[in-house]
Every structure is written in C-alpha cells, then in structure tokens.
mmCIF file of C-alpha atoms in Angstrom:
data_model
loop_
_atom_site.group_PDB
_atom_site.id
_atom_site.type_symbol
_atom_site.label_atom_id
_atom_site.label_comp_id
_atom_site.label_asym_id
_atom_site.label_seq_id
_atom_site.Cartn_x
_atom_site.Cartn_y
_atom_site.Cartn_z
ATOM 1 C CA MET A 1 31.898 -27.583 -149.978
ATOM 2 C CA THR A 2 33.055 -31.097 -150.325
ATOM 3 C CA SER A 3 35.899 -32.193 -152.618
ATOM 4 C CA THR A 4 34.242 -32.626 -155.960
ATOM 5 C CA THR A 5 36.328 -30.317 -158.117
ATOM 6 C CA PRO A 6 38.305 -32.073 -160.844
ATOM 7 C CA ASP A 7 42.050 -31.524 -161.069
ATOM 8 C CA LEU A 8 42.281 -28.189 -162.824
ATOM 9 C CA GLY A 9 45.927 -28.541 -163.763
ATOM 10 C CA GLY A 10 48.453 -25.730 -163.855
ATOM 11 C CA ALA A 11 47.924 -23.491 -166.843
ATOM 12 C CA PRO A 12 50.010 -20.301 -166.930
ATOM 13 C CA ALA A 13 48.237 -17.307 -165.445
ATOM 14 C CA GLY A 14 46.401 -15.206 -167.991
ATOM 15 C CA THR A 15 46.022 -17.974 -170.563
ATOM 16 C CA VAL A 16 42.886 -19.994 -171.174
ATOM 17 C CA HIS A 17 43.381 -23.507 -172.434
ATOM 18 C CA ALA A 18 40.592 -25.904 -173.321
ATOM 19 C CA PRO A 19 41.078 -29.264 -171.580
ATOM 20 C CA ARG A 20 38.723 -32.118 -172.344
ATOM 21 C CA ASP A 21 36.346 -31.236 -169.492
ATOM 22 C CA GLY A 22 36.228 -27.582 -170.583
ATOM 23 C CA LEU A 23 37.544 -26.325 -167.233
ATOM 24 C CA VAL A 24 40.445 -23.883 -167.085
ATOM 25 C CA ASP A 25 42.775 -22.844 -164.296
ATOM 26 C CA LEU A 26 42.768 -19.073 -163.818
ATOM 27 C CA GLY A 27 43.671 -16.663 -161.067
ATOM 28 C CA PRO A 28 40.933 -14.532 -159.466
ATOM 29 C CA ILE A 29 41.310 -11.504 -161.749
ATOM 30 C CA ALA A 30 41.535 -13.583 -164.918
ATOM 31 C CA GLN A 31 38.375 -15.451 -163.878
ATOM 32 C CA LEU A 32 36.444 -12.187 -164.101
ATOM 33 C CA ARG A 33 38.215 -10.985 -167.245
ATOM 34 C CA ALA A 34 37.354 -14.207 -169.067
ATOM 35 C CA GLY A 35 33.882 -12.875 -169.833
ATOM 36 C CA ARG A 36 30.370 -14.371 -170.056
ATOM 37 C CA LEU A 37 29.577 -13.064 -166.565
ATOM 38 C CA ALA A 38 25.903 -12.595 -167.441
ATOM 39 C CA ARG A 39 25.626 -16.374 -167.408
ATOM 40 C CA ARG A 40 28.430 -17.361 -165.065
ATOM 41 C CA LEU A 41 27.453 -15.198 -162.073
ATOM 42 C CA PRO A 42 23.797 -16.320 -161.899
ATOM 43 C CA GLN A 43 24.886 -19.922 -162.427
ATOM 44 C CA LEU A 44 27.410 -19.637 -159.609
ATOM 45 C CA TYR A 45 24.895 -18.315 -157.100
ATOM 46 C CA VAL A 46 22.108 -20.683 -158.131
ATOM 47 C CA GLY A 47 24.556 -23.559 -157.676
ATOM 48 C CA LEU A 48 25.680 -22.366 -154.248
ATOM 49 C CA PHE A 49 22.094 -21.781 -153.109
ATOM 50 C CA LEU A 50 21.074 -25.268 -154.226
ATOM 51 C CA TYR A 51 24.121 -26.714 -152.466
ATOM 52 C CA GLY A 52 22.804 -25.303 -149.202
ATOM 53 C CA VAL A 53 19.329 -26.668 -149.962
ATOM 54 C CA SER A 54 20.817 -30.123 -150.579
ATOM 55 C CA LEU A 55 22.618 -29.996 -147.235
ATOM 56 C CA ALA A 56 19.359 -29.144 -145.457
ATOM 57 C CA MET A 57 17.529 -31.973 -147.252
ATOM 58 C CA MET A 58 20.054 -34.488 -145.948
ATOM 59 C CA VAL A 59 19.779 -33.033 -142.453
ATOM 60 C CA ARG A 60 15.987 -33.422 -142.469
ATOM 61 C CA GLY A 61 16.315 -36.904 -143.937
ATOM 62 C CA ALA A 62 18.267 -37.784 -140.773
ATOM 63 C CA LEU A 63 19.997 -40.749 -142.384
ATOM 64 C CA GLY A 64 23.544 -39.407 -142.393
ATOM 65 C CA LEU A 65 25.354 -36.358 -143.728
ATOM 66 C CA ALA A 66 28.197 -35.658 -146.134
ATOM 67 C CA PRO A 67 31.653 -36.053 -144.525
ATOM 68 C CA TRP A 68 32.300 -32.358 -143.829
ATOM 69 C CA ASP A 69 28.753 -31.956 -142.563
ATOM 70 C CA VAL A 70 29.330 -34.759 -140.054
ATOM 71 C CA LEU A 71 31.952 -32.418 -138.606
ATOM 72 C CA HIS A 72 29.631 -29.401 -138.747
ATOM 73 C CA SER A 73 26.779 -31.276 -137.079
ATOM 74 C CA GLY A 74 29.062 -32.476 -134.299
ATOM 75 C CA PHE A 75 30.509 -29.015 -133.745
ATOM 76 C CA VAL A 76 27.111 -27.318 -133.270
ATOM 77 C CA ARG A 77 26.314 -29.718 -130.429
ATOM 78 C CA HIS A 78 28.900 -27.880 -128.346
ATOM 79 C CA VAL A 79 28.587 -24.244 -129.417
ATOM 80 C CA PRO A 80 25.584 -21.882 -129.664
ATOM 81 C CA MET A 81 25.345 -21.592 -133.443
ATOM 82 C CA THR A 82 23.297 -22.984 -136.289
ATOM 83 C CA LEU A 83 24.502 -25.594 -138.747
ATOM 84 C CA GLY A 84 24.725 -22.996 -141.503
ATOM 85 C CA GLN A 85 26.797 -20.706 -139.298
ATOM 86 C CA ALA A 86 29.152 -23.625 -138.632
ATOM 87 C CA VAL A 87 29.484 -24.194 -142.392
ATOM 88 C CA VAL A 88 30.476 -20.533 -142.833
ATOM 89 C CA LEU A 89 32.891 -20.625 -139.882
ATOM 90 C CA PHE A 90 34.689 -23.739 -141.049
ATOM 91 C CA SER A 91 34.855 -22.407 -144.592
ATOM 92 C CA PHE A 92 36.900 -19.443 -143.390
ATOM 93 C CA VAL A 93 39.007 -21.665 -141.125
ATOM 94 C CA VAL A 94 39.833 -23.763 -144.185
ATOM 95 C CA LEU A 95 40.652 -20.612 -146.161
ATOM 96 C CA VAL A 96 43.280 -19.751 -143.534
ATOM 97 C CA LEU A 97 44.897 -23.097 -144.367
ATOM 98 C CA TRP A 98 45.132 -21.949 -147.989
ATOM 99 C CA VAL A 99 47.767 -19.368 -147.020
ATOM 100 C CA PRO A 100 50.758 -21.749 -146.610
ATOM 101 C CA LEU A 101 49.524 -23.671 -149.655
ATOM 102 C CA ARG A 102 49.607 -20.434 -151.699
ATOM 103 C CA GLU A 103 46.110 -20.994 -153.044
ATOM 104 C CA MET A 104 44.358 -17.887 -154.358
ATOM 105 C CA PRO A 105 40.618 -17.495 -153.654
ATOM 106 C CA GLY A 106 38.277 -16.256 -156.346
ATOM 107 C CA LEU A 107 34.820 -14.719 -156.218
ATOM 108 C CA GLY A 108 33.317 -18.209 -156.187
ATOM 109 C CA THR A 109 35.512 -19.192 -153.249
ATOM 110 C CA ILE A 110 34.358 -16.367 -150.988
ATOM 111 C CA SER A 111 30.770 -16.706 -152.186
ATOM 112 C CA ASN A 112 30.884 -20.433 -151.451
ATOM 113 C CA ALA A 113 32.061 -19.748 -147.918
ATOM 114 C CA ILE A 114 29.039 -17.543 -147.224
ATOM 115 C CA VAL A 115 26.114 -18.485 -149.473
ATOM 116 C CA VAL A 116 26.002 -22.248 -148.775
ATOM 117 C CA GLY A 117 25.644 -21.776 -145.026
ATOM 118 C CA LEU A 118 23.017 -19.046 -145.366
ATOM 119 C CA SER A 119 21.034 -21.157 -147.831
ATOM 120 C CA ALA A 120 21.212 -24.210 -145.563
ATOM 121 C CA ASP A 121 19.865 -22.270 -142.578
ATOM 122 C CA ALA A 122 17.097 -20.687 -144.663
ATOM 123 C CA THR A 123 16.005 -24.093 -145.955
ATOM 124 C CA LEU A 124 16.145 -25.693 -142.511
ATOM 125 C CA ALA A 125 13.858 -22.935 -141.245
ATOM 126 C CA VAL A 126 11.059 -23.981 -143.626
ATOM 127 C CA LEU A 127 11.716 -27.702 -144.172
ATOM 128 C CA GLU A 128 10.450 -30.063 -141.476
ATOM 129 C CA ARG A 129 11.671 -33.582 -140.842
ATOM 130 C CA PRO A 130 9.098 -36.080 -142.153
ATOM 131 C CA ASP A 131 7.940 -38.941 -139.948
ATOM 132 C CA GLY A 132 7.895 -41.719 -142.538
ATOM 133 C CA LEU A 133 11.055 -43.611 -143.476
ATOM 134 C CA VAL A 134 10.211 -43.531 -147.189
ATOM 135 C CA ALA A 135 9.978 -39.731 -147.120
ATOM 136 C CA ARG A 136 13.267 -39.505 -145.246
ATOM 137 C CA ILE A 137 14.984 -41.761 -147.782
ATOM 138 C CA ALA A 138 13.574 -39.595 -150.571
ATOM 139 C CA LEU A 139 14.999 -36.482 -148.899
ATOM 140 C CA MET A 140 18.383 -38.148 -148.498
ATOM 141 C CA VAL A 141 18.528 -39.370 -152.101
ATOM 142 C CA GLY A 142 17.200 -36.071 -153.399
ATOM 143 C CA GLY A 143 19.800 -34.208 -151.352
ATOM 144 C CA VAL A 144 22.664 -36.238 -152.824
ATOM 145 C CA VAL A 145 21.408 -35.808 -156.402
ATOM 146 C CA LEU A 146 20.772 -32.094 -155.876
ATOM 147 C CA CYS A 147 24.263 -31.705 -154.435
ATOM 148 C CA GLY A 148 25.710 -33.244 -157.605
ATOM 149 C CA LEU A 149 23.716 -30.792 -159.706
ATOM 150 C CA ALA A 150 24.695 -27.855 -157.494
ATOM 151 C CA SER A 151 28.365 -28.838 -157.665
ATOM 152 C CA ALA A 152 28.239 -29.015 -161.459
ATOM 153 C CA LEU A 153 26.610 -25.579 -161.593
ATOM 154 C CA TYR A 154 29.081 -23.736 -159.382
ATOM 155 C CA ILE A 155 32.177 -25.534 -160.660
ATOM 156 C CA GLY A 156 31.033 -25.062 -164.258
ATOM 157 C CA ALA A 157 30.735 -21.302 -163.707
ATOM 158 C CA GLN A 158 34.557 -21.255 -163.456
ATOM 159 C CA LEU A 159 34.783 -18.556 -160.793
ATOM 160 C CA GLY A 160 36.997 -20.303 -158.274
ATOM 161 C CA ARG A 161 37.203 -23.473 -156.198
ATOM 162 C CA GLY A 162 35.268 -23.888 -152.985
ATOM 163 C CA PRO A 163 37.303 -23.637 -149.753
ATOM 164 C CA ARG A 164 37.428 -27.401 -149.162
ATOM 165 C CA ASP A 165 38.132 -28.161 -152.824
ATOM 166 C CA GLY A 166 41.034 -25.719 -152.799
ATOM 167 C CA LEU A 167 42.439 -27.327 -149.654
ATOM 168 C CA MET A 168 42.351 -30.680 -151.427
ATOM 169 C CA THR A 169 44.027 -29.474 -154.610
ATOM 170 C CA GLY A 170 46.574 -27.393 -152.674
ATOM 171 C CA LEU A 171 47.608 -30.306 -150.473
ATOM 172 C CA SER A 172 47.830 -32.555 -153.511
ATOM 173 C CA ARG A 173 50.101 -30.101 -155.298
ATOM 174 C CA ARG A 174 52.313 -29.504 -152.271
ATOM 175 C CA THR A 175 52.647 -33.140 -151.176
ATOM 176 C CA GLY A 176 52.710 -34.801 -154.588
ATOM 177 C CA LEU A 177 49.951 -37.178 -153.467
ATOM 178 C CA SER A 178 47.017 -37.968 -155.740
ATOM 179 C CA LEU A 179 43.784 -36.010 -155.441
ATOM 180 C CA ARG A 180 41.948 -39.234 -154.621
ATOM 181 C CA LEU A 181 44.300 -40.008 -151.723
ATOM 182 C CA VAL A 182 44.231 -36.454 -150.348
ATOM 183 C CA ARG A 183 40.441 -36.299 -150.592
ATOM 184 C CA THR A 184 40.067 -39.632 -148.811
ATOM 185 C CA GLY A 185 42.465 -38.572 -146.066
ATOM 186 C CA LEU A 186 40.691 -35.270 -145.504
ATOM 187 C CA GLU A 187 37.221 -36.780 -145.440
ATOM 188 C CA VAL A 188 38.169 -39.631 -143.124
ATOM 189 C CA THR A 189 39.764 -37.084 -140.788
ATOM 190 C CA VAL A 190 36.747 -34.774 -140.648
ATOM 191 C CA VAL A 191 34.338 -37.713 -140.220
ATOM 192 C CA VAL A 192 36.337 -39.071 -137.283
ATOM 193 C CA ILE A 193 36.499 -35.647 -135.623
ATOM 194 C CA GLY A 194 32.809 -35.119 -136.301
ATOM 195 C CA LEU A 195 31.894 -38.462 -134.768
ATOM 196 C CA LEU A 196 33.949 -37.691 -131.670
ATOM 197 C CA LEU A 197 31.934 -34.477 -131.361
ATOM 198 C CA GLY A 198 28.636 -36.332 -131.788
ATOM 199 C CA GLY A 199 28.061 -35.723 -135.500
ATOM 200 C CA VAL A 200 25.570 -37.572 -137.693
ATOM 201 C CA LEU A 201 26.951 -40.525 -139.675
ATOM 202 C CA GLY A 202 24.772 -43.015 -141.516
ATOM 203 C CA LEU A 203 23.547 -44.426 -144.797
ATOM 204 C CA GLY A 204 23.450 -40.937 -146.306
ATOM 205 C CA THR A 205 27.179 -40.524 -145.653
ATOM 206 C CA VAL A 206 27.953 -43.704 -147.596
ATOM 207 C CA ALA A 207 25.527 -42.785 -150.395
ATOM 208 C CA TYR A 208 27.111 -39.349 -150.681
ATOM 209 C CA ALA A 209 30.653 -40.722 -150.749
ATOM 210 C CA LEU A 210 29.805 -43.229 -153.488
ATOM 211 C CA ALA A 211 27.544 -41.058 -155.650
ATOM 212 C CA ILE A 212 28.712 -37.446 -155.500
ATOM 213 C CA GLY A 213 31.777 -37.898 -157.704
ATOM 214 C CA PRO A 214 30.012 -39.782 -160.517
ATOM 215 C CA LEU A 215 26.985 -37.457 -160.353
ATOM 216 C CA THR A 216 29.115 -34.330 -160.594
ATOM 217 C CA GLN A 217 31.209 -35.809 -163.400
ATOM 218 C CA LEU A 218 28.026 -36.721 -165.283
ATOM 219 C CA MET A 219 26.439 -33.277 -164.944
ATOM 220 C CA LEU A 220 29.505 -31.056 -165.199
ATOM 221 C CA PRO A 221 29.674 -31.066 -169.023
ATOM 222 C CA TRP A 222 26.062 -29.827 -169.109
ATOM 223 C CA PHE A 223 26.902 -26.678 -167.177
ATOM 224 C CA THR A 224 30.556 -25.905 -167.866
ATOM 225 C CA VAL A 225 30.650 -22.437 -169.413
ATOM 226 C CA ALA A 226 33.095 -22.391 -172.307
ATOM 227 C CA LEU A 227 35.467 -19.451 -171.953
ATOM 228 C CA PRO A 228 37.081 -17.664 -174.898
ATOM 229 C CA GLY A 229 40.401 -19.188 -175.902
ATOM 230 C CA GLY A 230 43.678 -17.330 -175.896
ATOM 231 C CA PRO A 231 45.037 -14.620 -173.599
ATOM 232 C CA VAL A 232 42.616 -12.810 -171.316
ATOM 233 C CA GLY A 233 45.118 -10.428 -169.802
ATOM 234 C CA ARG A 234 47.926 -11.223 -167.410
ATOM 235 C CA ASP A 235 46.778 -12.045 -163.902
ATOM 236 C CA THR A 236 49.444 -10.888 -161.479
ATOM 237 C CA THR A 237 47.516 -11.988 -158.395
ATOM 238 C CA ARG A 238 48.035 -15.721 -158.954
#
C-alpha cells in the first residue's frame, strides 16, 4: 500500500545478505527458494488482511485517510465501484508503471494488489461508523497503529514489495533522488489529485504521515523472518 518499505539495496540476484534490518533484496523466484514458507506465507497474508482492516477503520473513523486512500476515496465518488475495488484497480495501474522502471513483482506484490482491497471491503461491510467523536478518534488511531503492524508483518515476510512501495523504490533508483523525497513527491501528488476528486483529507491523514514510518520501523524487527545466508539458487527473472 503506502510507501513504508525500507530501502532494500541492490544485492546480486540469488544471494542472500544480512543487512542490519534483516531484510534482503531478492527476485521473485529467489524469494520462494529462500525457504521458511510455512511461516512467511501465513505472515504475508495475515499482514495484508490486517492492512485492509486498518484502511476500513480509518474510513469509519471519518477523520482523514492515508495519502493513497485520499485518492481512492475521491475516485469512487465518480465511478460505480467500492473503495476496495478502487484499491485493487489502482494497485494494478501502479504495477503497469513498474514496467519502464524494470521492477519485478513477487508473490507478495500481486497478493498485496488483491488482498488489501478485498479485506477493506469485507471489513467495511461489517463495521459501522460510530456516532461519538471519541469512538471515531479511537478508530482512527487504531487504524494507524494496525497499519504499522500490518506493514511490518507483510514486509517482514520478505515476499516482495507492495505496488506503491515498488514504485517509490524504482523511481528513487532511476532518478537518483532519495527515498524520502520520492515518497513525499508521490504522496503529495496523490493527495492533491484525491482532493480535486473529492477525497477525504483530515487529522487522520496527518497522523498517518507522521506515525506510519516510525511505527513500521519499530515493529519490523519483531516480524522480519531471517532467511538462510548464502546462495539460494540463481534467479534469472530479476
């Protein structure tokens, strides 16, 4: 979803290094060959499901959405689709932008594009908007914290960047600009477009922007799955 993935560097395909944060940079085949799938796959899908739940919590809190979701919420005002369907649609639009950047999607990338939107719609179907302001603030805060946890889970599974994360890292690599600058530029752009379309901007947007990075960085070491060191087989798809 949003750009929370740390800079994964540029390790040679087929080789697992062990940077300080425990994350490695592998192509899609090497991600699967690296092992520990009995833990990594469930963790990936739990993280993506919870990401969708966190999105729905912020929607029902009605105090502002994450930057990309400002765009999604504005878009659905003009087309006959749900918010979750818009999340899926824009995920695949972003994946098209990966092509000139020569980014390679992994299992986690495609799963991210589908599962988050489905989970958001499922949660919205059963979660009502509360009337009281305190309850709405609690939903907003809980949504931001849960999003940090969900991000740490799916990133820590090491099965591929999300579509928007890959766009950020790809643009950074191609332009030579810092990840921070590219992320800021992308999020300002999508917020402006979302606002022009009638999207929801508010306190939750600011809270998300300030908290999601530190929260994810705090929780990521708890859930990063250590992969075996050394060669895992040459990945010719990267």
